[in-house]
XYZ file of N, CA and C in Angstrom:
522
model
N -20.006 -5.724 -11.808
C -20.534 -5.971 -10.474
C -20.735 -7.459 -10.309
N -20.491 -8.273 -9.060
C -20.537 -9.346 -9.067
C -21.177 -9.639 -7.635
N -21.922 -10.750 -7.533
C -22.481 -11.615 -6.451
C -23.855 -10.791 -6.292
N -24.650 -9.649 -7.185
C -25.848 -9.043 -7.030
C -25.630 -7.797 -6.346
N -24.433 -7.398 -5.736
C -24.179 -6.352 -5.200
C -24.185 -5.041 -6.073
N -25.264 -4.315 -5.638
C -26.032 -2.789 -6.809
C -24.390 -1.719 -5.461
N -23.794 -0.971 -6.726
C -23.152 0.050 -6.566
C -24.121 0.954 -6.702
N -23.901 2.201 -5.386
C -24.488 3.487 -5.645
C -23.706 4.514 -5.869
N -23.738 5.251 -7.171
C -22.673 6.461 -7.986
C -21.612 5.664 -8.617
N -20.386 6.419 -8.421
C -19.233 6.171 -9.736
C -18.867 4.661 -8.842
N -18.086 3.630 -9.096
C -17.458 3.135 -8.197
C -15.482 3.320 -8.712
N -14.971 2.993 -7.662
C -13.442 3.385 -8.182
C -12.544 2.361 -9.274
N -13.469 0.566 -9.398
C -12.710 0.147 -10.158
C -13.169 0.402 -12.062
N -14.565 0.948 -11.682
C -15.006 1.056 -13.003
C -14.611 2.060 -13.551
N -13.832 3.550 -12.889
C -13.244 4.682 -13.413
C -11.981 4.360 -13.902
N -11.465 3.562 -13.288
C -9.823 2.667 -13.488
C -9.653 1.579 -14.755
N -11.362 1.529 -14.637
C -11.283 0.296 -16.333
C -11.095 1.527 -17.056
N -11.921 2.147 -17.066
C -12.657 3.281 -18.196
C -11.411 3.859 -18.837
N -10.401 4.259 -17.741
C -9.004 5.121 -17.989
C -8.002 4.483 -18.506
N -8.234 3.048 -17.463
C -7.035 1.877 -18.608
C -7.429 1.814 -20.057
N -8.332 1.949 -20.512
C -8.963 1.793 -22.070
C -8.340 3.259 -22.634
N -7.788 2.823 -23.740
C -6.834 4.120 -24.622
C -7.743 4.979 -25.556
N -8.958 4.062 -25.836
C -9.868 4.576 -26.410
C -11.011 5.466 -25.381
N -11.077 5.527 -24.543
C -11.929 5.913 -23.317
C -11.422 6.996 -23.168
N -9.856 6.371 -22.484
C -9.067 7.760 -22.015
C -8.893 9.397 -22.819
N -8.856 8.346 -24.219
C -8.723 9.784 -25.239
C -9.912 10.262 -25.901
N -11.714 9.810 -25.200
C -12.516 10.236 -25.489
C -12.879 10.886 -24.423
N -12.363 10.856 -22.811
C -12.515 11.359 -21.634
C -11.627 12.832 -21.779
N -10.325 12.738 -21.989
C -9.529 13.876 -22.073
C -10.549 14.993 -23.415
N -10.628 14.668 -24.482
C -11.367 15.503 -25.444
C -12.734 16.063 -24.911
N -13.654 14.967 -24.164
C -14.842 15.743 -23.167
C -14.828 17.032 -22.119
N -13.162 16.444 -21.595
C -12.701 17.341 -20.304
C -12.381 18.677 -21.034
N -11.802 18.844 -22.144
C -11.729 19.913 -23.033
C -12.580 20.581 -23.690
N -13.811 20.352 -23.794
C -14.992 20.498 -24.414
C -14.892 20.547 -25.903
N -14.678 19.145 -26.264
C -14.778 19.120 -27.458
C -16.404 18.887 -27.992
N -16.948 18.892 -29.099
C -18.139 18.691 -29.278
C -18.233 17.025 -29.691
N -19.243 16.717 -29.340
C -19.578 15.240 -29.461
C -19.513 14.801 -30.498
N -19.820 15.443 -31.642
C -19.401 14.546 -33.045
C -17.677 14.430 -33.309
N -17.102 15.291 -32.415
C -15.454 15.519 -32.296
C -14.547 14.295 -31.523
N -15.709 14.165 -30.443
C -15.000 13.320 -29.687
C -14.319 11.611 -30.206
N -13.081 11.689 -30.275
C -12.560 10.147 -31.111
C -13.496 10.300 -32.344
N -13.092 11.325 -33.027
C -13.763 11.087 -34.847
C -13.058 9.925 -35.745
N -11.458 9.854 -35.020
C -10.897 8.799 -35.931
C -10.961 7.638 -35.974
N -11.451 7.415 -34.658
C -12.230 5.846 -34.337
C -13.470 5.388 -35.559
N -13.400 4.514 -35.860
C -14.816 3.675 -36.549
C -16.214 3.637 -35.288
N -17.375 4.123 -35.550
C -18.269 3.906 -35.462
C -18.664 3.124 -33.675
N -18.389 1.754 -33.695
C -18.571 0.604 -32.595
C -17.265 1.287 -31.822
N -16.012 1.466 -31.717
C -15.183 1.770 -31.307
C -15.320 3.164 -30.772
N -15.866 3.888 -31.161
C -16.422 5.366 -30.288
C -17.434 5.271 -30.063
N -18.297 4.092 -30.196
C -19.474 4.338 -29.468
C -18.976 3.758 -27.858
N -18.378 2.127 -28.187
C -18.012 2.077 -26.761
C -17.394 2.488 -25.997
N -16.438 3.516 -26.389
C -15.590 4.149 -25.487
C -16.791 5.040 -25.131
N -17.403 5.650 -25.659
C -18.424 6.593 -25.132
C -19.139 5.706 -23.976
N -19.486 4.796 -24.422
C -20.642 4.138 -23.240
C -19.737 3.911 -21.930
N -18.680 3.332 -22.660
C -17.581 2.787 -20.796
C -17.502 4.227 -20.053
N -17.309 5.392 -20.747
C -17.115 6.626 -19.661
C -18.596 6.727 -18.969
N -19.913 6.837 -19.918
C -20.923 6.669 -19.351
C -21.166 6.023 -18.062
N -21.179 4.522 -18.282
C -21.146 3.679 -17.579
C -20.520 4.065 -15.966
N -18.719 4.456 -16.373
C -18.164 4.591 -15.160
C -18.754 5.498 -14.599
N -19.663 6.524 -14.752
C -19.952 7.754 -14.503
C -18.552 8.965 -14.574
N -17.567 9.052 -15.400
C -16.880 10.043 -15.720
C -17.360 10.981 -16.505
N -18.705 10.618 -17.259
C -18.776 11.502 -17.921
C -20.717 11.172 -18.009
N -21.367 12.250 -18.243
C -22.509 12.240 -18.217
C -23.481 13.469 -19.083
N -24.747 12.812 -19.861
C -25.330 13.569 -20.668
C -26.195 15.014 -20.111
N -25.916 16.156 -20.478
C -26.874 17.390 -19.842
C -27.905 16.999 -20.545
N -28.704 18.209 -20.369
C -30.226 18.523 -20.694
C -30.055 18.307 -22.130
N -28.963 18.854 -22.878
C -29.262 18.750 -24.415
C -28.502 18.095 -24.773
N -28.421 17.000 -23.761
C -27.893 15.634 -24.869
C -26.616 15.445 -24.925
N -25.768 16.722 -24.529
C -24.544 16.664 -24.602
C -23.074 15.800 -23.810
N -22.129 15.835 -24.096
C -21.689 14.923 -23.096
C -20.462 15.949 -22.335
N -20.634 15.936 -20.387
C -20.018 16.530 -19.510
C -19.206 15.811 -18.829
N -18.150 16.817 -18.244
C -17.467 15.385 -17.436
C -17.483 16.266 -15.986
N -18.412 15.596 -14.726
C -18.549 16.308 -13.387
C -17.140 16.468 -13.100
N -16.932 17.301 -12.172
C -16.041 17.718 -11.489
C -16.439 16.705 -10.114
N -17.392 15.772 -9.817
C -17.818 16.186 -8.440
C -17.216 13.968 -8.504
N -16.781 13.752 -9.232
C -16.519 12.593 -9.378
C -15.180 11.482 -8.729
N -14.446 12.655 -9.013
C -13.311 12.174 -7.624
C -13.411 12.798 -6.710
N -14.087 13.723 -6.327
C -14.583 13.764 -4.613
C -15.429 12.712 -4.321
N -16.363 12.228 -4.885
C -17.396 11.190 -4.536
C -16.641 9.550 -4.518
N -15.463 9.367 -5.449
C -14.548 8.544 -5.451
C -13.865 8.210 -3.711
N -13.601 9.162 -3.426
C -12.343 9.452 -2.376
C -13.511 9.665 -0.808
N -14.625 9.466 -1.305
C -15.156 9.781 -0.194
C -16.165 8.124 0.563
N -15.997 7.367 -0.740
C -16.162 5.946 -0.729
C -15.120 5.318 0.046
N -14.157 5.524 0.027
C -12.764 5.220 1.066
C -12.964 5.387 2.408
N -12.770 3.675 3.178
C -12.667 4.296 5.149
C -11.507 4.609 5.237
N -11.817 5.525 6.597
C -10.310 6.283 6.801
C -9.955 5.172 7.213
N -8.267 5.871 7.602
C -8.085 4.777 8.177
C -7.698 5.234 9.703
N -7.910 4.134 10.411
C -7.734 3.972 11.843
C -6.427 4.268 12.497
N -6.521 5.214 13.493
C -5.303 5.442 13.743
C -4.582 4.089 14.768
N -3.234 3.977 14.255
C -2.671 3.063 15.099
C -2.164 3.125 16.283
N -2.113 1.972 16.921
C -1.878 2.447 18.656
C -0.448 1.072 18.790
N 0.344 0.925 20.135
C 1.132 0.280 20.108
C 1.960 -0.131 19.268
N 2.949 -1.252 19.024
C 3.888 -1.129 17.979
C 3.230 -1.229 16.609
N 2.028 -1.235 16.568
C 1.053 -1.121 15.014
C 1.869 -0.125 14.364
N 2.029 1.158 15.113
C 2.466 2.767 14.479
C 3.739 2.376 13.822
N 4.582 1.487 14.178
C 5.488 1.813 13.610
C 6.227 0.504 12.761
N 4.914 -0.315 12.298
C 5.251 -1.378 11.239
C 4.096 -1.095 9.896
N 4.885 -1.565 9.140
C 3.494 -2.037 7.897
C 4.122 -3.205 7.183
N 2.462 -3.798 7.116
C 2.632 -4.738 5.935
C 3.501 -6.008 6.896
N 3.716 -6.244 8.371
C 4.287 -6.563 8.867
C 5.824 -6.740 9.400
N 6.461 -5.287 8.423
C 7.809 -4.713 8.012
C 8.120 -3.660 8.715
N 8.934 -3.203 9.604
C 9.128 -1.895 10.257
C 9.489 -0.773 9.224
N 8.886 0.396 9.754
C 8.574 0.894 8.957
C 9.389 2.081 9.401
N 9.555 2.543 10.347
C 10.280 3.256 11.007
C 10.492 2.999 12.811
N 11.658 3.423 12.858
C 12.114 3.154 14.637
C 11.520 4.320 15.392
N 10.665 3.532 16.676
C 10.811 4.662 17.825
C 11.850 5.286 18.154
N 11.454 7.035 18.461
C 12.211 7.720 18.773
C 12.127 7.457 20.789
N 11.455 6.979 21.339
C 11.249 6.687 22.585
C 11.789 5.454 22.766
N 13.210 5.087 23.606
C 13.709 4.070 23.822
C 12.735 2.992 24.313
N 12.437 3.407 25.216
C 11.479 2.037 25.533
C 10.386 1.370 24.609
N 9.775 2.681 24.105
C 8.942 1.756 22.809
C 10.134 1.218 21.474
N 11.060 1.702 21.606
C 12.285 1.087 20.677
C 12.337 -0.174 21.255
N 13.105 -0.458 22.363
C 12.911 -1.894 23.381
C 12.004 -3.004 22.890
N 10.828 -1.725 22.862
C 9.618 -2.528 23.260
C 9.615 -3.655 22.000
N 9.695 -2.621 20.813
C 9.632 -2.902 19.326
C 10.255 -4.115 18.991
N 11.764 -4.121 19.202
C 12.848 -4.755 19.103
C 12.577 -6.157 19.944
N 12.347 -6.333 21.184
C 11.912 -7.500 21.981
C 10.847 -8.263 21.266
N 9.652 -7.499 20.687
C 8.670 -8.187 20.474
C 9.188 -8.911 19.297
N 10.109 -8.656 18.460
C 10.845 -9.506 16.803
C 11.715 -10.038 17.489
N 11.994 -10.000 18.764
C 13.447 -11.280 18.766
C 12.413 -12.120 19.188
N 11.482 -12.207 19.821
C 10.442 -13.003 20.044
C 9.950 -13.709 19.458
N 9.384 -13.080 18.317
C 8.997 -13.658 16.913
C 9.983 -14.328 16.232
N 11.364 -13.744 16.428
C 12.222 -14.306 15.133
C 13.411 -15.394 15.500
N 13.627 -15.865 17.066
C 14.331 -16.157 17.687
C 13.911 -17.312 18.729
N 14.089 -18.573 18.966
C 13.495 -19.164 20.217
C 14.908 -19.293 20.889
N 14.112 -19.301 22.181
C 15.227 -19.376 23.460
C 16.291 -20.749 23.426
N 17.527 -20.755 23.531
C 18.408 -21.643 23.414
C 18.995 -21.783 22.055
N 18.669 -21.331 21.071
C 18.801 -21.190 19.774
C 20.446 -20.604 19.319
N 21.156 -21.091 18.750
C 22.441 -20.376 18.483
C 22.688 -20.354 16.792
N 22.423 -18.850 16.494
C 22.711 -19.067 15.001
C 23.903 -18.740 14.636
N 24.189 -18.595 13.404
C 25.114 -17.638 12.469
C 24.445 -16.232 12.572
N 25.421 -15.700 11.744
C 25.065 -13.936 11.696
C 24.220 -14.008 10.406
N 24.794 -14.776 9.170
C 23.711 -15.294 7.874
C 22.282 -15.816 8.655
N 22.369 -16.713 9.019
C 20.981 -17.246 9.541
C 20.258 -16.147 10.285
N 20.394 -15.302 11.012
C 20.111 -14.124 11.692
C 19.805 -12.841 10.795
N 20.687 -12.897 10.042
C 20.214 -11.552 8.730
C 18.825 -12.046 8.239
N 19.121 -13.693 7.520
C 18.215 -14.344 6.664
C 16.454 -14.170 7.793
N 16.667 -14.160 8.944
C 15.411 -13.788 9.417
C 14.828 -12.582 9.909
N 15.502 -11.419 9.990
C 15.520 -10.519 10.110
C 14.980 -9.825 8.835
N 15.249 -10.233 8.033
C 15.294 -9.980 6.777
C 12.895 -9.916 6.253
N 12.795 -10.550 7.097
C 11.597 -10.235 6.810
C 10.796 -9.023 7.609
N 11.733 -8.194 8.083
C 11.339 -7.401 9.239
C 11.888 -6.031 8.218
N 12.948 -6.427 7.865
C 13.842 -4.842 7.331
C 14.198 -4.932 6.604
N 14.933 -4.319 5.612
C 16.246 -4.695 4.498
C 17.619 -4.295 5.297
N 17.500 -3.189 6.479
C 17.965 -3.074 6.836
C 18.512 -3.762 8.149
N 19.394 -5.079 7.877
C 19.721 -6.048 9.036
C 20.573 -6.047 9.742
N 21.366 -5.096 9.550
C 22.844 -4.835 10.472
C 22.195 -4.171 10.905
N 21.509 -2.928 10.710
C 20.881 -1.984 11.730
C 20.172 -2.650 12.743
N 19.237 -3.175 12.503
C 18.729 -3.779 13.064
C 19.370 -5.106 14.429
N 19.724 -5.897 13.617
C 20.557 -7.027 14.434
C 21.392 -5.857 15.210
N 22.065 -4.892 14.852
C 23.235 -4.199 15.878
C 22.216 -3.451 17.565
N 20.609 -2.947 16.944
C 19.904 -2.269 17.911
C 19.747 -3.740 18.744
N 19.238 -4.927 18.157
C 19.030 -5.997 19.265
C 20.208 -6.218 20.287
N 21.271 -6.374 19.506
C 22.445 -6.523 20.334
C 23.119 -4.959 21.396
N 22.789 -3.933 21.225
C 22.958 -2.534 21.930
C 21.854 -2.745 23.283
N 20.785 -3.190 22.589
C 19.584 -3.243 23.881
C 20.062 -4.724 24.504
N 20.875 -5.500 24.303
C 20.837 -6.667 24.704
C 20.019 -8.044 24.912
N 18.936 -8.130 23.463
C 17.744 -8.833 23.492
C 18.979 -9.913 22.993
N 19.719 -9.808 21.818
C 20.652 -10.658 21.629
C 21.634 -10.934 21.738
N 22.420 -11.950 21.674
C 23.845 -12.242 22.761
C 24.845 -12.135 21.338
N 25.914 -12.064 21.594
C 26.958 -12.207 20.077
C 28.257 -12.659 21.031
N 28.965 -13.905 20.661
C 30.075 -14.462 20.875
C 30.969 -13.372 20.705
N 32.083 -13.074 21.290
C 33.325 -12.253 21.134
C 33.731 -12.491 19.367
N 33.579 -13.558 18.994
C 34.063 -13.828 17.926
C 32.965 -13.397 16.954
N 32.236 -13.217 17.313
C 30.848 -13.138 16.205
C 30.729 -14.452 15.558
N 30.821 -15.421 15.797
C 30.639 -16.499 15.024
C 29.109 -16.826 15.578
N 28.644 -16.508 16.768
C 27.241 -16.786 16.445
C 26.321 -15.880 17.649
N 25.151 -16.147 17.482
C 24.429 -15.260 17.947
C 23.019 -16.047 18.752
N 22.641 -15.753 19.740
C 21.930 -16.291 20.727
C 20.906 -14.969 21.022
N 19.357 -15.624 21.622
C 18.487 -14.736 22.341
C 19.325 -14.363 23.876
N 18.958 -13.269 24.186
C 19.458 -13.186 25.502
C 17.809 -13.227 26.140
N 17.841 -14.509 27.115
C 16.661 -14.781 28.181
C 17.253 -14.313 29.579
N 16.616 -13.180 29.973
C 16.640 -13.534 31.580
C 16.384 -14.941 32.524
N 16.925 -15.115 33.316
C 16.960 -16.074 34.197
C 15.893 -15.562 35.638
């Protein structure tokens, strides 16, 4: 924990230490089985099963009953997963990017349009004449897929393409 900030219950990166640890993990799996506590990691030395014991402690994966024994809740990745905000549903072309990458195409032309206009926007200034390389190369942060793409700009007519294809222009209304 850092900056004084008190966690209340398991938190999710301390279950993720606990599990990355090989010694943890294989004193967590033997608990989940009900092995008996003098069982648990017997082949470990002493300091080495004690701390794997304490890190599951700690994370709260595993915890002592009435007689001392050691349990592992069931109620621990629900309480995990319930620490998580949902997430917000998206509205406008949000829905159909991530990470600032399209993620999938509208099936509704106009929000397709819509989609497509708003990246020649972004990726294109007016008067600009590229190559089809220079045009992939920026596109390229949008899709992997750049012919698809570059071909929908040019179908909707956001972008212009020489007969020759040698280069490629925004199309601006006048």
């Amino acid at each position: 924990m850092t900056g004084g900030t008190k966690l209340s219950g398991p938190h999710w990166r301390r279950v993720m230490a606990a599990l990355a640890n090989n010694d943890a993990r294989t004193a967590y799996a033997q608990i989940v089985l009900g092995a008996d506590l003098l069982d648990v990691v017997a082949d470990l030395n002493d300091h080495r099963r004690n701390r794997a014991i304490a890190v599951l402690l700690e994370s709260g994966l595993v915890e002592r009953n009435a007689a001392n024994e050691l349990e592992a809740p069931e109620a621990i990745f629900r309480d995990l997963l319930t620490q998580q905000p949902r997430r917000q549903a998206q509205t406008g072309l949000a829905r159909f990017m991530r990470l600032g990458r399209i993620e999938r195409y509208p099936a509704n032309m106009a929000e397709r349009r819509e989609l497509l206009a708003w990246i020649v926007n972004e990726a294109f200034k007016p008067g600009e004449h590229l190559t089809e390389k220079q045009v992939n190369e920026r596109l390229l942060s949008y899709t992997d897929d750049v012919v698809m793409l570059r071909r929908y700009m040019v179908d909707f007519r956001l972008l212009e393409r020489t007969p020759s294809g040698s280069s490629y222009s925004r199309h601006d209304k006048s």
